[in-house]
Short mmCIF file of C-alpha atoms in Angstrom, two decimals:
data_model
loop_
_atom_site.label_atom_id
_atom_site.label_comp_id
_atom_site.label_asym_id
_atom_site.label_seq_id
_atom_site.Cartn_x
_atom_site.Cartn_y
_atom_site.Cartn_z
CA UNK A 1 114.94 12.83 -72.66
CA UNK A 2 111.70 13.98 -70.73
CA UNK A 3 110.60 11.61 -68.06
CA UNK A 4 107.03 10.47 -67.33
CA UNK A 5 106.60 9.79 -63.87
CA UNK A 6 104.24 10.02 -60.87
CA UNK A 7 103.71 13.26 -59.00
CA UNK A 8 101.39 14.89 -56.42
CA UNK A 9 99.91 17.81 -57.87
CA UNK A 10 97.53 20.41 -55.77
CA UNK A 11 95.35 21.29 -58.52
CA UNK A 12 93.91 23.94 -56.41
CA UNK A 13 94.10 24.87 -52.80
CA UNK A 14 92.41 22.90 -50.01
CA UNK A 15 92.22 19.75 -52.27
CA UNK A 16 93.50 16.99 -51.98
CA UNK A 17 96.66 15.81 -53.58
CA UNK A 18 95.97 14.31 -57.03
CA UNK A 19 98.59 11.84 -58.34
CA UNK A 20 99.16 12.24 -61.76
CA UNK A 21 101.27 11.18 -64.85
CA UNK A 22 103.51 14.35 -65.03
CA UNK A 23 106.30 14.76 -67.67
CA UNK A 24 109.47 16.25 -66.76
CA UNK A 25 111.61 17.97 -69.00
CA UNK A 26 115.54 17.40 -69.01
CA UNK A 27 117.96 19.85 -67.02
CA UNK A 28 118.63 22.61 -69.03
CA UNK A 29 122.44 24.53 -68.47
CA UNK A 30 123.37 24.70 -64.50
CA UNK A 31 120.61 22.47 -63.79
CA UNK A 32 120.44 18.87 -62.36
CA UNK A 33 117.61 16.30 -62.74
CA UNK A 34 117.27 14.23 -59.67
CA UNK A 35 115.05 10.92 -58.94
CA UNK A 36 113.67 11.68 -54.94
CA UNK A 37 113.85 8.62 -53.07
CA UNK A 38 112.37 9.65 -49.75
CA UNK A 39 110.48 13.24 -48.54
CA UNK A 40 109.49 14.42 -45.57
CA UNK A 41 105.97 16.25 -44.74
CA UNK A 42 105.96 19.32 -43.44
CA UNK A 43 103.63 22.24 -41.88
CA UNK A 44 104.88 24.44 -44.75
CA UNK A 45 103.57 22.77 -47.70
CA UNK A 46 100.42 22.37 -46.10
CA UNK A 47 100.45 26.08 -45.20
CA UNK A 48 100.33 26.45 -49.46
CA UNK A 49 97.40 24.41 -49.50
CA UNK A 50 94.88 26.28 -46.82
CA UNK A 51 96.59 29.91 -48.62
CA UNK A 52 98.17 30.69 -45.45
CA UNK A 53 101.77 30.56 -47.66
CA UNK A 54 100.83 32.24 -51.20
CA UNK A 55 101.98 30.32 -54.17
CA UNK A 56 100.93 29.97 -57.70
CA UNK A 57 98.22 26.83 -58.63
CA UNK A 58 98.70 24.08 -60.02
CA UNK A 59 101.62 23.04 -57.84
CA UNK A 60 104.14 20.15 -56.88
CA UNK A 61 105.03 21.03 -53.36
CA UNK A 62 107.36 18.85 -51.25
CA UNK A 63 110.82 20.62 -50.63
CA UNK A 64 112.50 18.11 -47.84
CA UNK A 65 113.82 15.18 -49.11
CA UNK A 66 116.54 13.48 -50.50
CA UNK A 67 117.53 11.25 -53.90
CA UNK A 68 119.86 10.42 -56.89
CA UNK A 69 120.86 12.75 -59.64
CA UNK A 70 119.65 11.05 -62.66
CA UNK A 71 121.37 13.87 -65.18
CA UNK A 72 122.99 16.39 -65.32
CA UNK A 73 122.69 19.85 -67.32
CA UNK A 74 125.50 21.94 -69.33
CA UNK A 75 128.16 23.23 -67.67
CA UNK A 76 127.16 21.36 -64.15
CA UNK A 77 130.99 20.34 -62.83
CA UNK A 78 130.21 19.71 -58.89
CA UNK A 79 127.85 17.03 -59.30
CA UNK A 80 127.34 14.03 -61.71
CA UNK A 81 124.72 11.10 -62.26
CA UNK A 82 124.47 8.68 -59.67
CA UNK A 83 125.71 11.47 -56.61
CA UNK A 84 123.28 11.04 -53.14
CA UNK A 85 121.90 14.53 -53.07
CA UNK A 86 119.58 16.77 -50.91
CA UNK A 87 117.67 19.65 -52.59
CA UNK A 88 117.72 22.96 -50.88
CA UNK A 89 115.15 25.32 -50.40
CA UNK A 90 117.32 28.23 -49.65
CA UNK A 91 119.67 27.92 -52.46
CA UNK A 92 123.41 29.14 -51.94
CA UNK A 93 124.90 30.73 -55.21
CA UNK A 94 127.74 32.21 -53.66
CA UNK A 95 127.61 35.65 -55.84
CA UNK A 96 125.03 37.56 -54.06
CA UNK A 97 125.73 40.18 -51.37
CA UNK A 98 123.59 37.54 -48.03
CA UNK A 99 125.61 34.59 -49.34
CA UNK A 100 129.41 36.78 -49.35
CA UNK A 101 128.55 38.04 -45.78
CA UNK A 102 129.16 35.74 -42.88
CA UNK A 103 125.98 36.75 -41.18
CA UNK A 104 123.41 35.69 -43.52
CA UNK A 105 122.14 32.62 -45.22
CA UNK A 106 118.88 33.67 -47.22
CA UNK A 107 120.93 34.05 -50.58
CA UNK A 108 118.72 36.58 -52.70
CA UNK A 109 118.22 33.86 -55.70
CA UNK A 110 115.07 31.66 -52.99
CA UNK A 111 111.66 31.89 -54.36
CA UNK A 112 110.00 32.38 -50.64
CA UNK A 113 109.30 35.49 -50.79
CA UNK A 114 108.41 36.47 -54.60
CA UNK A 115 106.78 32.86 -55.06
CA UNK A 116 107.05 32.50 -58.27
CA UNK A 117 106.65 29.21 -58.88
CA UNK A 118 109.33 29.02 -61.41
CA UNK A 119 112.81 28.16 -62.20
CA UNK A 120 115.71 31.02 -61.95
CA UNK A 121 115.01 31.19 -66.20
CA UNK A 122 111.30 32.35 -65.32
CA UNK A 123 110.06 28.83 -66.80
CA UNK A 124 109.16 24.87 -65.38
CA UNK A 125 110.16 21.84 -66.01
CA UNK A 126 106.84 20.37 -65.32
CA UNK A 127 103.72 19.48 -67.79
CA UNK A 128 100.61 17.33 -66.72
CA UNK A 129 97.51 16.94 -69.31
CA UNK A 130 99.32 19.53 -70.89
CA UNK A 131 99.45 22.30 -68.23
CA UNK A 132 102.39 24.27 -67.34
CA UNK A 133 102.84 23.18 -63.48
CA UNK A 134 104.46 24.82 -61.05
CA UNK A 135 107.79 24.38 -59.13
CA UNK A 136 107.72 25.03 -55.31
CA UNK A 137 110.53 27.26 -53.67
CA UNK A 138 113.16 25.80 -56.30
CA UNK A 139 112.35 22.03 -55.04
CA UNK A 140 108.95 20.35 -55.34
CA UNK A 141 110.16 17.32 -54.24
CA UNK A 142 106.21 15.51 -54.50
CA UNK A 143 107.31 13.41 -57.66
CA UNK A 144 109.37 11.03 -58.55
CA UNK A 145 111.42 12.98 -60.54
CA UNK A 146 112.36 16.90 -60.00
CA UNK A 147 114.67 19.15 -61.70
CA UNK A 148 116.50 22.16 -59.25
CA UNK A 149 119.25 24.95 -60.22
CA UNK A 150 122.77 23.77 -59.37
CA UNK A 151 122.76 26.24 -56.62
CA UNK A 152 120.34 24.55 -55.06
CA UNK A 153 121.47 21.16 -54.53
CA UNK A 154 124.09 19.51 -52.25
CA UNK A 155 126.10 16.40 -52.55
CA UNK A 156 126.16 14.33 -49.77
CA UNK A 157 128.01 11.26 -48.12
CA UNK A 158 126.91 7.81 -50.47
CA UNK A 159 126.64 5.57 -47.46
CA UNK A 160 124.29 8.00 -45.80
CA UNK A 161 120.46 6.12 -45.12
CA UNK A 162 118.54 8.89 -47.69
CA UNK A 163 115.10 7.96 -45.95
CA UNK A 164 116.33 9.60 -43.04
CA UNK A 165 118.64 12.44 -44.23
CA UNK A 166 116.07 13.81 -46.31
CA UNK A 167 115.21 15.58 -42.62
CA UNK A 168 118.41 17.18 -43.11
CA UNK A 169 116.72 19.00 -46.37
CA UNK A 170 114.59 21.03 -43.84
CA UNK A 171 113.32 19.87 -40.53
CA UNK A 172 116.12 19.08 -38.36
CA UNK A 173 118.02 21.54 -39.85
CA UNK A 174 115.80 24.35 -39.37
CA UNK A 175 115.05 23.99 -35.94
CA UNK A 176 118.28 22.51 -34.67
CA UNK A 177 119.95 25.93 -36.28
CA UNK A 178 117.38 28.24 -34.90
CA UNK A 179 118.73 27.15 -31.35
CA UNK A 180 122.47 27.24 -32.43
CA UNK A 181 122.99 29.54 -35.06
CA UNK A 182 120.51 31.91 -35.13
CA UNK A 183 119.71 32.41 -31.05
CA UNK A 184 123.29 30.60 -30.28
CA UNK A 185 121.82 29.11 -26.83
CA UNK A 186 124.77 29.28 -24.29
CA UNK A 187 125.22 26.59 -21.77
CA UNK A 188 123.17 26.64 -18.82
CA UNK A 189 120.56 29.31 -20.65
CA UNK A 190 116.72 28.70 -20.47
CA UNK A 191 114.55 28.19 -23.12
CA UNK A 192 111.04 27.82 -24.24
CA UNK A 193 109.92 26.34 -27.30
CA UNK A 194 106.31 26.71 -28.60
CA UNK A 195 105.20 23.99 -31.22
CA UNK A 196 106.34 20.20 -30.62
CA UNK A 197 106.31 19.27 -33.96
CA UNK A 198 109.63 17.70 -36.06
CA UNK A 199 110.92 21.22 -36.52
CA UNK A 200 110.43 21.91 -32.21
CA UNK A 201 111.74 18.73 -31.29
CA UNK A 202 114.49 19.55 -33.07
CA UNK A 203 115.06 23.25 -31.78
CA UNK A 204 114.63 21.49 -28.08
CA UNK A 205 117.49 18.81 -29.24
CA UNK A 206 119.64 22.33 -30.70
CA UNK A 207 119.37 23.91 -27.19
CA UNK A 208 119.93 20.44 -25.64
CA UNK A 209 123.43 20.32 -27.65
CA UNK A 210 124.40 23.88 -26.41
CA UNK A 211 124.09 23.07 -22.94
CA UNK A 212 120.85 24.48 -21.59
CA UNK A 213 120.07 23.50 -18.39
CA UNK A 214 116.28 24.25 -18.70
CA UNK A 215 114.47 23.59 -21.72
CA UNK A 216 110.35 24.25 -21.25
CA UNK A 217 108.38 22.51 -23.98
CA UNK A 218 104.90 23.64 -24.53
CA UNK A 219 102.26 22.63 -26.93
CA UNK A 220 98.46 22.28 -27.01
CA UNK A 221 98.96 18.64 -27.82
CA UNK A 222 99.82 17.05 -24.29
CA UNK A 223 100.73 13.60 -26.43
CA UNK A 224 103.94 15.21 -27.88
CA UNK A 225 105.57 15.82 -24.31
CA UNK A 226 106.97 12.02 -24.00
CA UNK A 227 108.97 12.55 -27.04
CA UNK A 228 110.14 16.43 -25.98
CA UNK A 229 111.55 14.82 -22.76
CA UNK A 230 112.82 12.02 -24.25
CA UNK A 231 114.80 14.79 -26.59
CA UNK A 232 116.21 17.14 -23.80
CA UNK A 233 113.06 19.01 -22.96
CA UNK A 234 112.86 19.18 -18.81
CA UNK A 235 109.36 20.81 -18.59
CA UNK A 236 106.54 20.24 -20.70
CA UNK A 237 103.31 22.83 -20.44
CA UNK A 238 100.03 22.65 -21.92
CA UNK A 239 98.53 26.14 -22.00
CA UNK A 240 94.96 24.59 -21.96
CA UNK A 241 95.53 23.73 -18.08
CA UNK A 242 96.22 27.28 -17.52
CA UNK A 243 92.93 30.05 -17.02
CA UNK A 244 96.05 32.83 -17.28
CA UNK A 245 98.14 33.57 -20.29
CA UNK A 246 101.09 31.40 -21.36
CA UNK A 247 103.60 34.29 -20.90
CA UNK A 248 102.69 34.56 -17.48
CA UNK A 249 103.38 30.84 -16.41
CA UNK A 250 106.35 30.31 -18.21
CA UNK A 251 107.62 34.10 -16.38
CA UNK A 252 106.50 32.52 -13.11
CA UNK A 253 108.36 29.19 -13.66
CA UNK A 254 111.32 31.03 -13.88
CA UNK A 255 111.18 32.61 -10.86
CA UNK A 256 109.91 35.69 -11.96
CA UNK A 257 112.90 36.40 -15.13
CA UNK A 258 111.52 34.91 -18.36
CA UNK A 259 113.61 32.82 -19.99
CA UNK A 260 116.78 33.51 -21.89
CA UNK A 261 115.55 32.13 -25.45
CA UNK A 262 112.16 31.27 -26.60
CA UNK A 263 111.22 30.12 -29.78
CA UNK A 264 107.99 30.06 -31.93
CA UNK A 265 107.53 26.93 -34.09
CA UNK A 266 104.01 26.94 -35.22
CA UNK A 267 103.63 30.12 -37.50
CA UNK A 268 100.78 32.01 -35.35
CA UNK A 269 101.02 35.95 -34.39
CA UNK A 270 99.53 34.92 -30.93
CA UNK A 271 102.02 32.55 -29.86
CA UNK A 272 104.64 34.87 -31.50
CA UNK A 273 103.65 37.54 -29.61
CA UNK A 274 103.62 34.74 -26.86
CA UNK A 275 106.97 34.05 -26.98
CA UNK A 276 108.11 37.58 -26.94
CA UNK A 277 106.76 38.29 -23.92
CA UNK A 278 108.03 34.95 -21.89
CA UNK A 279 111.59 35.94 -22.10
CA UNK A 280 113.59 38.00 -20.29
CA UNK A 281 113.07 41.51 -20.89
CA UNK A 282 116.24 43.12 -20.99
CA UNK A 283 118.57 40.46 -22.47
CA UNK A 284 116.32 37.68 -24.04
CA UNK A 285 116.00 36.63 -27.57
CA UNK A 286 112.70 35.12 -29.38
CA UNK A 287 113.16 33.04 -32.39
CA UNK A 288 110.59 33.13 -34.86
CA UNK A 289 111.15 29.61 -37.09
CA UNK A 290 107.51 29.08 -38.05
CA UNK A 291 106.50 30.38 -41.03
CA UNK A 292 104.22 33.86 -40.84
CA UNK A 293 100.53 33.30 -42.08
CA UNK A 294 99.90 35.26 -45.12
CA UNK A 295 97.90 38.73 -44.42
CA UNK A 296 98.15 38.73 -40.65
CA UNK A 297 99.80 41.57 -38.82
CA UNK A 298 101.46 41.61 -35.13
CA UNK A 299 100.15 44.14 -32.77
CA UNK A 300 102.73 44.26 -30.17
CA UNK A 301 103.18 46.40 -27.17
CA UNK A 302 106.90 48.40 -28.03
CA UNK A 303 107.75 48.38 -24.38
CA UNK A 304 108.47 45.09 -24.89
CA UNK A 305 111.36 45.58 -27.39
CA UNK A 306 112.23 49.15 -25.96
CA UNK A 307 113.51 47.43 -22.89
CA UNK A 308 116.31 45.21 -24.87
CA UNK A 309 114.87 41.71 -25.79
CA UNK A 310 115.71 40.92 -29.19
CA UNK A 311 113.37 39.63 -31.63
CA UNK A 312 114.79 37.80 -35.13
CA UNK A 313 113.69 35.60 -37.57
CA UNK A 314 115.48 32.10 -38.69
CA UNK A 315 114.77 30.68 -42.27
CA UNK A 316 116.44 27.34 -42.60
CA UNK A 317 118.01 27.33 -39.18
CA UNK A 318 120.47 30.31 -40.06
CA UNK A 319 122.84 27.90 -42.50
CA UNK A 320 124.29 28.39 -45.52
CA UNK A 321 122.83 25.34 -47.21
CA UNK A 322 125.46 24.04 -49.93
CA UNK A 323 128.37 24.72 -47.10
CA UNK A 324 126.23 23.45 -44.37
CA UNK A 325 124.24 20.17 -45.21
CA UNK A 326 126.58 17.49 -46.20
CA UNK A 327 128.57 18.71 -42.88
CA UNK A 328 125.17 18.20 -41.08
CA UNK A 329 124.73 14.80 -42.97
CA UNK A 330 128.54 13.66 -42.23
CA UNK A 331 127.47 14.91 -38.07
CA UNK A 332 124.57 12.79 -38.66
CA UNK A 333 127.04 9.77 -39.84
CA UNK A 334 129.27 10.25 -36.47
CA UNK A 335 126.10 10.26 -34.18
CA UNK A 336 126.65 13.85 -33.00
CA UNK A 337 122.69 13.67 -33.59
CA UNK A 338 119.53 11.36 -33.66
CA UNK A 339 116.79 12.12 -36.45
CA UNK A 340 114.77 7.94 -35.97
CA UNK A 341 112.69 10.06 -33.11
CA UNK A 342 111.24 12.67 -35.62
CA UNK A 343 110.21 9.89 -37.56
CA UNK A 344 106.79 8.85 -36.60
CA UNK A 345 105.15 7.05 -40.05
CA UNK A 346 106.98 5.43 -43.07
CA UNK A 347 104.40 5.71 -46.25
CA UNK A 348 103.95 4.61 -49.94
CA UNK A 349 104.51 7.98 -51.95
CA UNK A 350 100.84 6.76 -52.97
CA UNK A 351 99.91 7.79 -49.87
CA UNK A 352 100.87 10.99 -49.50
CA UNK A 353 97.03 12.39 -48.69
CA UNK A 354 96.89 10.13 -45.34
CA UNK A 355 100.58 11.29 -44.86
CA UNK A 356 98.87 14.54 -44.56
CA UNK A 357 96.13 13.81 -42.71
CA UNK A 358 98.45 12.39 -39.67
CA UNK A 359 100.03 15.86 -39.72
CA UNK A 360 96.77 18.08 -39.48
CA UNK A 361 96.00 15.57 -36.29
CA UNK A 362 98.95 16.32 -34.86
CA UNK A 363 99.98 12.55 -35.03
#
């Protein structure tokens, strides 16, 4: 049966969201039609609307959140109707040369880079006023129904609270991994994290859990240190009360070294380059977690690599996501974590525009 149902659909880029009537078409083979019952905002669906993330218009965005399969395609055998379910972004098919070697996670079948806009078959499951729309990096979870590829979907605990594991689906994860998977913060390291938003409070809670002894928050956005601290972060810097570059005071603060890890969590080539240069040059590692505006290059002085720091990437925290998030979730269920923090506003789905609107104040 298709479903009609409300969605958010970005018509064109820097719009507003439009909710619509949209019809959704049934899972076809190795698919699974699930009804979202809570998602998360996040700087990365916004970046599609203002261009700096390329995707195809029209569009349901949305890709962390969690729900209910409500059917279930042919040949689907490791999930039925009525499983609790997260979506996943970075899908996990388990045949591809990333997801058979232990060091990666970005299995080849994602949709970031190519952004497509479509499902693995090259079609969607979406129609609104008779338009073709758009999926969104094998999620969109901006409606109230969705349809991803069985690959990208994992079944989690039943008794977990969805409205708050749905920051499992990207957020938390993301940064908490970049801190202990992809940089693997040792105990009594320092570290630097630029951007104080849900995915850096989570990277500062990630190098919190490994044991750093120093963890230096900085953002633009003085309001966000009470929550950093209140998360593990033990210095909080504004850069605006500074008349010399960032890189130099952080150096400074640590007695002349750098730090051992930074990481960048706001998707800007300056504070990249930023963050580079604040750690320690021989032996440190930057973490780039934000994601890369669209047509912008780095300019970057090589010394600053040819001397030994280390410089990497970290696309969903480093996990493998299928493997990976219902063992987050179950960590989640023993308290080994704390995700009520990164939640600052609980809002109608009908409200998704002022949802947005809190996150391009920073609130």
């Amino acid at each position: 049966q298709v479903i009609k149902c409300k969605a958010a659909v970005m018509w064109e880029a820097n719009k507003p969201f439009s909710i619509e009537e949209v019809e959704v078409a049934p899972p076809k083979a190795h698919e699974v039609r699930i009804k979202i019952l809570a998602t998360g905002i996040c700087r990365s669906d916004d970046h599609v609307v203002t261009g700096a993330l390329v995707m195809p218009f029209p569009i349901i965005l949305g890709h962390e959140a969690a729900g209910v399969v409500e059917s279930v395609g042919e040949g689907v055998t490791s999930i039925k109707p009525g499983d609790k379910v997260i979506p996943l972004f970075v899908p996990q098919c388990g045949e591809c040369s990333n997801c058979l070697n232990t060091k990666s996670n970005l299995c080849s079948k994602n949709d970031i880079g190519s952004g497509t806009g479509l499902m693995p078959d090259g079609t969607t499951r979406f129609t609104c006023k008779g338009k073709a729309i758009h999926h969104f990096i094998g999620t969109s979870t901006f409606t109230e129904y969705t349809v991803v590829h069985e690959f990208a979907v994992a079944k989690i605990d039943s008794a977990a609270p969805l409205e708050k594991v749905c920051l499992i689906g990207c957020g938390f994860s993301t940064g908490y991994g970049a801190a202990v998977q992809t940089a693997k913060v040792e105990q009594g390291s320092t570290c630097a994290v630029f951007g104080l938003g849900g995915v850096g409070l989570s990277v500062v809670m990630g190098c919190k859990a490994a044991g750093a002894s120093r963890i230096i928050a900085v953002d633009i956005n003085s309001d966000k240190f009470a929550k950093a601290k209140e998360l593990g972060a033990t210095d909080c810097v504004n850069p605006k009360d500074f008349k010399k570059p960032i890189h130099e005071v952080l150096i400074e603060m640590t007695g002349g070294h750098g730090v051992d890890y930074s990481f960048e969590v706001i998707g800007r080539t300056e504070t990249m380059t930023a963050a580079l240069a604040c750690c320690q040059y021989n032996y440190g590692v930057s973490v780039i977690v934000g994601v890369p505006p669209a047509a912008q290059k780095i300019t970057v002085d090589p010394m600053l690599l040819f001397t030994g720091r280390s410089w990497k990437g970290s696309v969903f925290g480093g996990w493998k996501s299928k493997d990976s998030v219902p063992k987050l979730v179950d960590d989640y269920m023993k308290k080994k974590f704390v995700l009520d923090p990164l939640i600052t506003h609980t809002l109608p789905f009908t409200k998704i525009n002022e949802g947005f609107d809190l996150l391009r104040t920073g609130k």
